[in-house]
Every structure is written in structure tokens, then in C-alpha cells.
Coordinates of C-alpha atoms in Angstrom, one line a residue:
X1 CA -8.2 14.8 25.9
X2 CA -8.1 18.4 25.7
X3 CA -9.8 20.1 22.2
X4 CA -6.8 21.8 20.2
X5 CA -7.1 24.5 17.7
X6 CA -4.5 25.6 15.0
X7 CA -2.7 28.3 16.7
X8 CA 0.6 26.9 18.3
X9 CA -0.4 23.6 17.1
X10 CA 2.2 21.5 15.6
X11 CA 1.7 18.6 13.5
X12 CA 4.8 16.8 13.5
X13 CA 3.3 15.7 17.2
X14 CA 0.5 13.8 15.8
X15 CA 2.4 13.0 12.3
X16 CA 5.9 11.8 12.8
X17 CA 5.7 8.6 14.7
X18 CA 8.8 7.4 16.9
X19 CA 10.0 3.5 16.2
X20 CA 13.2 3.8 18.5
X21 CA 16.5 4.2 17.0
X22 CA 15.9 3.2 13.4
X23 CA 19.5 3.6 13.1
X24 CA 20.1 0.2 14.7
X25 CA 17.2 -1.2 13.3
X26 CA 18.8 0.2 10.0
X27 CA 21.6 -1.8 10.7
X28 CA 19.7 -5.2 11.9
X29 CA 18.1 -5.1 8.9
X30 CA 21.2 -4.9 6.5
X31 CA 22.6 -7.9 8.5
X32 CA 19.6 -9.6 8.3
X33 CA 19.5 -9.2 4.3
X34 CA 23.2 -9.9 4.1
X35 CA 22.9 -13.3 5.8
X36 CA 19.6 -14.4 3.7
X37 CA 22.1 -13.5 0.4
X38 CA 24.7 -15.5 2.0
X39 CA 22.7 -18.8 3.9
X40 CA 19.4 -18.9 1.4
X41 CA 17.1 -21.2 2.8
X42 CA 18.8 -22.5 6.0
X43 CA 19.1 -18.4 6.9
X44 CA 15.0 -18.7 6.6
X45 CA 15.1 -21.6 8.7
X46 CA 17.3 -20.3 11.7
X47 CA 15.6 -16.6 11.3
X48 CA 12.6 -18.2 11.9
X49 CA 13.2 -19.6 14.3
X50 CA 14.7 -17.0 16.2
X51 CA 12.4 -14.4 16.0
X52 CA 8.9 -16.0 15.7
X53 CA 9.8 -19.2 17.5
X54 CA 8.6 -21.7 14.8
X55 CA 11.0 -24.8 14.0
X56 CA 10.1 -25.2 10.2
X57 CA 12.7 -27.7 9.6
X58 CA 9.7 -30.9 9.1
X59 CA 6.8 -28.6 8.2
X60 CA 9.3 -26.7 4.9
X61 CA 8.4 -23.1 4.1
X62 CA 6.0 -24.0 1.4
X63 CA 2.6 -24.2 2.1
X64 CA 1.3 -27.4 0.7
X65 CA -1.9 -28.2 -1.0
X66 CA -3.2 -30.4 1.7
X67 CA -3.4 -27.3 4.1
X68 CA -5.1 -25.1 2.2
X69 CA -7.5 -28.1 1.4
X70 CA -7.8 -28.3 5.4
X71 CA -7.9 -24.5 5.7
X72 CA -11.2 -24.5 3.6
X73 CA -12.4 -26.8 6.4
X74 CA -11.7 -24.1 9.2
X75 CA -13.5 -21.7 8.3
X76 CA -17.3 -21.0 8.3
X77 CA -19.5 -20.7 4.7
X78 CA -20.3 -16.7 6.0
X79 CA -16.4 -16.2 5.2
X80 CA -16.0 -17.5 2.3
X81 CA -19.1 -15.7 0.8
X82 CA -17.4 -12.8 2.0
X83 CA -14.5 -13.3 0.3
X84 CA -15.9 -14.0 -2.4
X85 CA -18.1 -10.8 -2.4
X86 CA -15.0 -9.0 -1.7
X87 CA -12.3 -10.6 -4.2
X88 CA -15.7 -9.1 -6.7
X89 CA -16.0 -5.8 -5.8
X90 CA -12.2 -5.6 -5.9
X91 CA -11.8 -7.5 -9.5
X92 CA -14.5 -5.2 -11.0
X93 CA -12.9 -1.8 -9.4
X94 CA -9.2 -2.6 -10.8
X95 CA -10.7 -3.9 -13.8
X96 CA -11.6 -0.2 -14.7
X97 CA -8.1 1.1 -14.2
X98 CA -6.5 -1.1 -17.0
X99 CA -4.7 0.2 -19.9
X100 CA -4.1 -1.1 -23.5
X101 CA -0.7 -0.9 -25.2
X102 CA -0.7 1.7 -28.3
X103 CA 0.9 2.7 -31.9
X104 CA 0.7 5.9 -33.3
X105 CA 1.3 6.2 -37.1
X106 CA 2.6 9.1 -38.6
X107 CA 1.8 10.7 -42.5
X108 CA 5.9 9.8 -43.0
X109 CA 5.5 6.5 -42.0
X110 CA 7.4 6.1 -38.8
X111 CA 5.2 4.8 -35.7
X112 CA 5.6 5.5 -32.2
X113 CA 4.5 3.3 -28.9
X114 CA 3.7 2.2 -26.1
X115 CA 3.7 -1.5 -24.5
X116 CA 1.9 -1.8 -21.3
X117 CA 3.1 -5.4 -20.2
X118 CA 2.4 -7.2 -17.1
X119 CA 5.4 -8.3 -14.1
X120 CA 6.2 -11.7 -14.4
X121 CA 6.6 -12.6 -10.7
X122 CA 5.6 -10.7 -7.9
X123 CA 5.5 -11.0 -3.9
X124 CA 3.5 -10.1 -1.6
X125 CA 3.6 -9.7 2.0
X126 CA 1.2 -10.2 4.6
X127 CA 2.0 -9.3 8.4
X128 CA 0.9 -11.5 11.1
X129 CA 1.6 -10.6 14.7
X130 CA -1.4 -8.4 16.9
X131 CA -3.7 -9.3 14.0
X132 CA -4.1 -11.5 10.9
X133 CA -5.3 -9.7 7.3
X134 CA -7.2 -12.3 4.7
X135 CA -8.5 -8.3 3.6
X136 CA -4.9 -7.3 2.7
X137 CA -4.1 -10.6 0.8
X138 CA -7.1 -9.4 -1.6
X139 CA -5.9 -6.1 -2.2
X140 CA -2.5 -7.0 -3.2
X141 CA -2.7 -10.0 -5.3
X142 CA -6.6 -9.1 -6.8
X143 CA -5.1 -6.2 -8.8
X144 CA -1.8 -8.1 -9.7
X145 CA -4.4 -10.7 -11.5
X146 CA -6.1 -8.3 -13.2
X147 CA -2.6 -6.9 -14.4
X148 CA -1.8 -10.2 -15.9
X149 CA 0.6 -11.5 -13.3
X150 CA 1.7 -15.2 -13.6
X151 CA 3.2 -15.8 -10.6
X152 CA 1.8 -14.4 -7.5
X153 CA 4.2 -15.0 -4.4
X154 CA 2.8 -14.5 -1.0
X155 CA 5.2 -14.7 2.0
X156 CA 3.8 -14.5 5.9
X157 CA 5.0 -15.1 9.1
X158 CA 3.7 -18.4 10.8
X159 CA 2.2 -18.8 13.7
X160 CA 3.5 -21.0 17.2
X161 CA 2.2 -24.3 15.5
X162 CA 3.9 -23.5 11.9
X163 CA 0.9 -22.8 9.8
X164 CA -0.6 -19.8 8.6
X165 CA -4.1 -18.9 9.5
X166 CA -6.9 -20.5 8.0
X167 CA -8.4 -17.4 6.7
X168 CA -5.5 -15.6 4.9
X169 CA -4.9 -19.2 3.5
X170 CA -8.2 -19.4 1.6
X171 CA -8.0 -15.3 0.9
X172 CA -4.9 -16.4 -0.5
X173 CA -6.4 -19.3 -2.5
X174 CA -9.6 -17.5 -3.9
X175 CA -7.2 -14.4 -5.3
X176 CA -5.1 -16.4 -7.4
X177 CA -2.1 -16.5 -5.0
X178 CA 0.4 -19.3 -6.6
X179 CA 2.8 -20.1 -4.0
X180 CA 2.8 -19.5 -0.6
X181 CA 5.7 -19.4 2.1
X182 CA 5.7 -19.5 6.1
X183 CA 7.9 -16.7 6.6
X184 CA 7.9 -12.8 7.8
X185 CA 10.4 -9.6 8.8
X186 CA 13.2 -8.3 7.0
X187 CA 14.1 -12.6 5.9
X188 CA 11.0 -12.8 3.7
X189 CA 11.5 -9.4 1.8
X190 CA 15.4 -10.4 1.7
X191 CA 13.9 -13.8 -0.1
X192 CA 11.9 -12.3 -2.4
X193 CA 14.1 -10.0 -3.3
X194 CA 17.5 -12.6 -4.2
X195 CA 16.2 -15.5 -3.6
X196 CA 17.0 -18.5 -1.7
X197 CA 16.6 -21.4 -3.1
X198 CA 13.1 -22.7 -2.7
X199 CA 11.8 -19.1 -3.0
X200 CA 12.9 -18.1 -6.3
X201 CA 13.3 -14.2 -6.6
X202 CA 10.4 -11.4 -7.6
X203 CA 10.4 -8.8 -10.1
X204 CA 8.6 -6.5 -7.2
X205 CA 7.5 -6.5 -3.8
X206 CA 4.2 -5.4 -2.2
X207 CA 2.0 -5.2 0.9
X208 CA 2.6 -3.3 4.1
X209 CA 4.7 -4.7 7.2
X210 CA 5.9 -3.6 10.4
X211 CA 9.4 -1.0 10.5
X212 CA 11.5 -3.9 9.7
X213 CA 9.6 -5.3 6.8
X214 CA 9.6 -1.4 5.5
X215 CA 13.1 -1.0 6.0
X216 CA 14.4 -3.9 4.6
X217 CA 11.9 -3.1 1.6
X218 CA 13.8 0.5 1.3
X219 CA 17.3 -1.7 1.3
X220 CA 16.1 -3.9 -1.4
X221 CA 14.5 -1.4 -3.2
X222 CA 16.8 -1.1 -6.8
X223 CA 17.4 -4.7 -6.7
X224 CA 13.2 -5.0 -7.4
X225 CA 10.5 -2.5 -7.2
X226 CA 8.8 -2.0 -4.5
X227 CA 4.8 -0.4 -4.3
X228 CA 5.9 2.2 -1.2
X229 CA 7.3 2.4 2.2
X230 CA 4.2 2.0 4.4
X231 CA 3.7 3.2 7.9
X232 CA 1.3 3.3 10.6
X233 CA -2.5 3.6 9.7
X234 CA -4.0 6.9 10.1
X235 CA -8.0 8.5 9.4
X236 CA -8.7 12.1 9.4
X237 CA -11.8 13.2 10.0
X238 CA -13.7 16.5 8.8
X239 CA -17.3 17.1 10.1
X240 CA -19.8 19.7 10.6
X241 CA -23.0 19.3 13.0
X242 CA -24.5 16.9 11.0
X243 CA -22.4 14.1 12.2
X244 CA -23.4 12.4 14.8
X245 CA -20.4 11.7 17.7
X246 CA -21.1 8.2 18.1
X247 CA -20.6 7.3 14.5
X248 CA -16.8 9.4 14.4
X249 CA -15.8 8.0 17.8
X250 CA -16.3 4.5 16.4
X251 CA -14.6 5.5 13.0
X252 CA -11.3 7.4 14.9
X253 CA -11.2 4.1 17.2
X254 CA -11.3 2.0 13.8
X255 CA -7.5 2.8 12.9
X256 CA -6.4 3.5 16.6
X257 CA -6.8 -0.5 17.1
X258 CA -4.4 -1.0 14.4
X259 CA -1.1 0.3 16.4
X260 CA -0.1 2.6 19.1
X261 CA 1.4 4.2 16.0
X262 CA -1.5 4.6 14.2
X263 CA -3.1 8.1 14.3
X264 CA -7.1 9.1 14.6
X265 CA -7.7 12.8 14.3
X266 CA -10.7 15.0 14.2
X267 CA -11.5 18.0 12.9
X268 CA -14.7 20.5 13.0
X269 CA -15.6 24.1 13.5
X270 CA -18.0 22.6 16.2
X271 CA -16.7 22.6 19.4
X272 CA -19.3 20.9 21.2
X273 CA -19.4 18.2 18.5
X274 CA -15.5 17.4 19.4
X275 CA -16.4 17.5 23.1
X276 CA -18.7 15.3 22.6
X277 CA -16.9 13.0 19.9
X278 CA -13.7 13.0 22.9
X279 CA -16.4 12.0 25.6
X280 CA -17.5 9.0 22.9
X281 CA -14.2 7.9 22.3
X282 CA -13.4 7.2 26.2
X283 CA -17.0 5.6 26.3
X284 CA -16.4 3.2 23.4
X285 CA -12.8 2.4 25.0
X286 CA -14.3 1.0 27.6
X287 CA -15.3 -3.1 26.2
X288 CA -13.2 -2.9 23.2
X289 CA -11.2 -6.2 22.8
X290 CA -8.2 -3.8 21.6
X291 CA -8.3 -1.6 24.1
X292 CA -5.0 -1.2 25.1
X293 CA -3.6 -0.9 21.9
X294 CA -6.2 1.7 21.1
X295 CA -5.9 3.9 23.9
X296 CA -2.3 4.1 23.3
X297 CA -2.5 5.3 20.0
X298 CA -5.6 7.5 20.6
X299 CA -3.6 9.0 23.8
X300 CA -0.6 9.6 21.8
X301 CA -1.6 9.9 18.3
X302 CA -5.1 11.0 18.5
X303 CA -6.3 14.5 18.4
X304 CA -9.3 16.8 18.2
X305 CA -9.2 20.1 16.4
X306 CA -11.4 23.1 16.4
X307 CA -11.5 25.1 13.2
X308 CA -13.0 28.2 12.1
X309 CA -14.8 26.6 9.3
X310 CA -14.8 23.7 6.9
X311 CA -12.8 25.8 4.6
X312 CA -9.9 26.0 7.1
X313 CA -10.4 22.3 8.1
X314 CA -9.8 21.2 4.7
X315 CA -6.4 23.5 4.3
X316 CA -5.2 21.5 7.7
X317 CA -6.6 17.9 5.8
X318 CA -4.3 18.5 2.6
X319 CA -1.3 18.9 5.1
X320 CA -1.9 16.2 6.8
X321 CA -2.1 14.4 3.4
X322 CA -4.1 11.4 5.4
X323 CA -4.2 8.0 4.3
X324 CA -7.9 7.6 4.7
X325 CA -9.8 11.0 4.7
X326 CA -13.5 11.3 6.0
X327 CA -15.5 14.0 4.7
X328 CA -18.8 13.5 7.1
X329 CA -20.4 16.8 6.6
X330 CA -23.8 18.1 5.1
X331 CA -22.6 18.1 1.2
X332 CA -19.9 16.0 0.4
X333 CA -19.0 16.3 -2.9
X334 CA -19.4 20.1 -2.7
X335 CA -15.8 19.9 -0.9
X336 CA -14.5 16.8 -3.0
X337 CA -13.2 19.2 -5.7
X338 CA -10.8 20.5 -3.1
X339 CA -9.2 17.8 -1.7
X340 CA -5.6 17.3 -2.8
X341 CA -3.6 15.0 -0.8
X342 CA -5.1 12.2 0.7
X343 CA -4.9 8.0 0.4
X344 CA -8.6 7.4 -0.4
X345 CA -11.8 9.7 0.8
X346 CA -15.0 8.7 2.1
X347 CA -18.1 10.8 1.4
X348 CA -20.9 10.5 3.9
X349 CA -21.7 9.8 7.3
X350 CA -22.5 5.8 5.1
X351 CA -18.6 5.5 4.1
X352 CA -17.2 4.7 7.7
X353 CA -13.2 3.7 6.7
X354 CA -13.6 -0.6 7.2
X355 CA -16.0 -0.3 3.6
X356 CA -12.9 0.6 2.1
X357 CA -10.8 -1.7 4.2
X358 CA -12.9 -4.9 3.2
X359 CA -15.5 -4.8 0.2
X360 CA -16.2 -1.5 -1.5
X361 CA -13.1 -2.5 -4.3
X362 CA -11.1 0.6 -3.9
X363 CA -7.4 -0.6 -2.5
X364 CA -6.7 -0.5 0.9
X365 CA -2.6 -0.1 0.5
X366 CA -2.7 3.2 0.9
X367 CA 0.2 6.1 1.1
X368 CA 1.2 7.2 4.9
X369 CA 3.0 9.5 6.7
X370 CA 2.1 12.2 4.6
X371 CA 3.0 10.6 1.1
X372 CA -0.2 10.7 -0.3
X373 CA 1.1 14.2 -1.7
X374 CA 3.0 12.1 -3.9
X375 CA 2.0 8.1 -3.4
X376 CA -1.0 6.4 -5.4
X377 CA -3.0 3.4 -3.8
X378 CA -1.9 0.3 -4.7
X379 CA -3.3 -0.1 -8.4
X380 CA -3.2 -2.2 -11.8
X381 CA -0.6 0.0 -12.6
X382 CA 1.5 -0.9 -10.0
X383 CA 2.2 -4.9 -11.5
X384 CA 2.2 -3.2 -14.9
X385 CA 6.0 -2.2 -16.4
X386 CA 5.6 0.2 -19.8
X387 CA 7.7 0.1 -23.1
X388 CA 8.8 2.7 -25.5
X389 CA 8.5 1.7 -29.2
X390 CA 10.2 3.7 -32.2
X391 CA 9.7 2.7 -35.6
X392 CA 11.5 5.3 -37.5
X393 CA 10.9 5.4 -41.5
X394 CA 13.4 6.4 -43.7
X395 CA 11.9 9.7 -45.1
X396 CA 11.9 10.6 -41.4
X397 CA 15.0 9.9 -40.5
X398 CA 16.2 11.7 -43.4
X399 CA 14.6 14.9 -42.0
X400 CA 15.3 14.7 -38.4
X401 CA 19.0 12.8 -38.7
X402 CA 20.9 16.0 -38.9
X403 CA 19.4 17.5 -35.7
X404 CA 19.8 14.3 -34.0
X405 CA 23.7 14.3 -34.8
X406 CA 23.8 18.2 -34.2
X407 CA 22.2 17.5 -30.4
X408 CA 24.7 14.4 -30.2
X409 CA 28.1 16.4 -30.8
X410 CA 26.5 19.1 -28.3
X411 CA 26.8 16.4 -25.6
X412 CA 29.9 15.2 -27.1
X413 CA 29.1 11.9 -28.5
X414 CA 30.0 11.7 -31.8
X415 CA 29.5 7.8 -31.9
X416 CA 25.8 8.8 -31.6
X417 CA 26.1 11.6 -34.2
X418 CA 28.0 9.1 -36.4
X419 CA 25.4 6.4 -35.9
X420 CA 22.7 8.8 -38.0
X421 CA 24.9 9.8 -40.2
X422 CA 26.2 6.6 -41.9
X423 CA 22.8 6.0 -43.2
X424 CA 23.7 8.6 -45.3
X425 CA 20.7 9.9 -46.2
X426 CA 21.5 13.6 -46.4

């Protein structure tokens, strides 16, 4: 890989990611939502079938007790500790972010508000396919506990055998999940979203997928909420020559295992420190079980870019708006104050990306694709719905009624001007 630097580079290369023609995915999708609305549960069945290859007709879609009691049994204690460590951290972080409802009285005696009130019933999904995520299960369904959800709904897509694996089961267990169903793709947000039957419908929907799981979450969206349209994973790295190459090569190949989508770049005013970052990279490569996966995104999607100093490096980071942002240089938090758009940061050559991923408590849904100019992390607030309150008192009313109707006629409503006035009370 050859080292770029800013002039003639463009960023849309490394940025925009190509699925195919989304317009007939577009369209696959739709069709795929429209028969779930039409067919309910026997859609699930056949959909299942059809793309994952599973026959669910004598297992059902609902994951009974009995196999998460078995599940437990699969896996070793050093995973559950983990979890449980985990599901901690990420309870006591999102604990910090909750809000309270409030009522502010006035000297007239009207009050104003605020109710901050949990979702009802949420879902969340949790992709199967190249790799399984117990990690993700805790990030999505932690924080809707702490919001006060009731009814946590988890949808994944089974395996050849019909079950789930062992490990998002008992993730899925020790976070609070209440139901669970064997089912992926577009057909499981299309479920969550109406409803089928046995899977009654959500209030929102959460957790990252593949481009059809996003699309049909960007179809549904209106009909529930939805946290954001996820994409490929992508790490942006800015070092000086206190990093040591080893360490970034192993945190740029972190993310490029995810996806041939996903995107690794990094950036330094040392040249020889990307040279020999690059050389690490094709090193590491070598033995890593992922390989192929990772070399395709690292080929494709990866980058390393010379700057003429941190200052200009951290200009090119805010455009980029990364989902996770590395900041492995001398002083850290000197350059903290500057960062504007990014999905979560790590200060320190001692906050390699997978500490976020898995235990640190910080979320791991993070914005992509450049949202994070815009996008939060998934957060208490996300399961949390607010509500306006208005207690107006009579002495107030009597003051403020005849600007009310005035601003009422201006818009040519004079139901809502006559609504103020036939308190008469001026």
C-alpha cells in the first residue's frame, strides 16, 4: 500500500462503500416487507427458509426456555464471568446518562413539564452470518433496561440446525432480553415493525444488520422508531511517533475483520511510522483466521495518510466523522477539546477499539458513514420518549389569552383564537 497525503486525495474513495445496486435491493426489501404484512408468521417461516436454509416449521420461532437452560450448559464459566463483567460496566455507564421527569412552577401559578417516560416494547436485532455478537446483544438491550423497558424483543437469524448460538443466548438472558425469535434480514425488522402473529409488534427498533436489515429499517422507519441506519465498521487512527506500529497495525486490522466494507485508516505526520505501520499490517495478515475478509477491506478500504502535523490530521478526522476515533499520540486529551465528529474516541496507546467493543460500558452502536456529525451512540435516551406538560392557571391565561388568539387569526384559525376567548376572561 502506497502512503497517501492530502493533496488530490479524495475521501469518498475510502468513505462511500459500494453494496451493488441498492436500487434492486431497494426493491427486494419492499417486497419482502409487503409479504411479512400480508402472510405474518407463515411469511417468517417460508423466508426462512429461503434465504438461511432453516426449516423452523417443528422447532417455532420462539426460543424456548429449555434452550437457553441448555445454552448455559455450552458455554465455559470464563464466558459467563465475562458477561457478567461486561453487562456491569455497561449498566453502571448508561446508568449515568438517565434523566428525571420535571415541573416548573411559576409566581402565577401555571406549571410547565416535562415527562421523560420509558418505550414499552422494543426490538432488537442481532446479525448472524461471518460472525456471531453476544457483545452487541449487551449494548442494545443493557441501556433499554436501564431506560425502564418492559419488553425487550430480540430477533436473530438461526443457524443450519435452527438454534441460535449458545453465547448470544445467555448474553441475551443475563441482559434482560424477554423474548427471543429465530429469525434475521429484512422478515425480522418487517415483524417487529407490524407484527405477525407470534411476534407482536415494537414501539422501536435497534441494533445494526447487514444492507438489507438497514434498508428495510429505513422502510419501516415512521411506522416505529428506529436508533439509525448503520453501515460498515470503520477506525480512524491519529498518531505521532510515540505509537508504536505494531500496536496500530493490530488496531486498523481490528475493524478490517468485520467486512470487506469496513474501513481502517491511518493518519500521522510521520512518514516512517506509516511505512512501517503498512509493513505491520501485511505482517499481521499473514495467520489471521479472518484473513481474507480483512485483506479485502484493508486493500479496498484501508488507507495511510501523511500529514503535516497533528493539527492538520485532526481537520481530516472531523471529516471523516469516524465511528471509532483513536487518538494514540503523546498527550491525548490536549487534542480531545477539538474533536467534533466522531462515534466514540479512545485516548491512549491503552484504549485499543475492542475495550470499547466489549467491557469498558460506553456503547458500541455507533454512527457510520460519516453520521457521527449528526448521530449519537446508542444511549438511555434512545428507549426514552419525552412529554410536554402545560398547566395553565387562570390569572395567566388571562394575560397571555389575547396574544394567543391574535397569533391564532394570523395563521387563520379562528377556532383556535375562539377557543381562548370563550373563557372570557378579558
Amino acid at each position: 500500500m502506497d502512503i497517501k497525503t492530502l493533496e488530490g486525495l479524495d475521501l469518498s474513495t475510502l468513505t462511500r462503500k459500494s453494496y451493488g445496486n441498492e436500487e434492486l435491493m431497494e426493491q427486494s426489501v419492499a417486497e419482502i416487507i409487503a409479504r411479512v404484512r400480508t402472510d405474518g408468521d407463515s411469511a417468517l417461516y417460508a423466508l426462512t427458509e429461503k434465504y438461511d436454509g432453516v426449516d423452523l416449521h417443528s422447532l417455532g420461532l420462539r426460543v424456548r426456555e429449555e434452550e437457553i437452560t441448555q445454552a448455559y450448559s455450552l458455554v465455559d464459566e470464563k464466558f459467563i464471568e465475562a458477561i457478567h463483567l461486561a453487562k456491569e460496566n455497561i449498566a453502571a455507564f448508561h446508568e449515568k446518562q438517565k434523566r428525571i421527569s420535571w415541573l416548573d412552577p411559576k409566581e402565577d401559578g401555571s406549571i410547565l413539564g416535562q415527562l421523560l417516560l420509558p418505550l414499552k416494547r422494543v426490538g432488537v436485532y442481532v446479525p448472524g452470518g461471518t460472525a456471531a455478537y453476544p457483545s452487541s446483544v449487551l449494548m442494545n438491550a443493557v441501556p433499554a433496561v436501564v431506560a425502564g423497558v418492559e419488553e425487550i424483543v430480540m430477533v436473530s437469524p438461526p443457524r443450519k440446525d435452527g438454534t441460535l448460538l449458545p453465547e448470544v443466548l445467555v448474553a441475551a438472558a443475563e441482559a434482560g432480553v424477554t423474548e427471543i425469535y429465530k429469525v434475521g434480514g429484512a422478515q425480522a425488522i418487517a415483524a417487529l415493525a407490524f407484527g405477525t402473529g407470534e411476534i407482536a409488534s415494537v414501539d422501536k427498533v435497534t441494533g445494526p444488520g447487514n444492507i438489507y436489515v438497514t434498508l428495510a429499517k429505513k422502510q419501516v422507519f415512521g411506522t416505529v422508531d428506529i436508533d439509525m441506519l448503520a453501515g460498515p465498521s470503520e477506525i480512524l487512527i491519529l498518531a505521532d511517533d510515540s505509537a508504536r506500529a505494531e500496536e496500530l497495525a493490530a488496531d486498523l486490522l481490528s475493524q478490517a475483520e468485520h467486512d470487506p466494507l469496513a474501513s481502517s485508516i491511518l493518519v500521522s505526520p510521520d512518514q516512517q511510522l506509516l511505512e512501517k505501520t503498512v509493513a505491520e499490517v501485511e505482517r499481521q495478515l499473514q495467520d489471521l483466521p479472518r484473513q481474507e475478509i480483512a485483506r479485502a477491506s484493508w486493500e479496498t478500504y484501508g488507507a495511510a495518510i501523511l500529514v503535516k502535523d497533528l493539527a492538520e490530521g485532526m481537520v481530516l478526522a472531523n471529516q471523516v466523522a469516524p465511528e471509532h476515533f483513536e487518538l494514540v499520540v503523546r498527550e491525548p486529551y490536549s487534542w480531545l477539546g477539538r474533536v467534533r465528529n466522531a462515534g466514540a474516541v479512545f485516548l491512549g496507546r491503552f484504549s485499543p477499539e475492542p475495550v470499547g467493543d466489549y467491557f469498558a460500558g460506553p456503547n458500541h452502536v455507533l454512527p457510520t458513514g460519516g453520521t457521527a456529525r449528526f448521530y449519537s451512540p446508542l444511549n438511555v435516551d434512545t428507549f426514552m420518549k419525552k412529554v410536554s406538560v402545560i398547566s395553565y392557571s387562570e390569572k395567566a391565561l388571562q394575560r397571555d389569552g389575547k396574544h394567543i388568539a391574535h397569533l391564532a387569526r394570523k395563521e387563520g384559525l379562528e377556532a383556535h383564537a375562539r377557543a381562548v376567548e370563550v373563557r372570557k376572561l378579558w
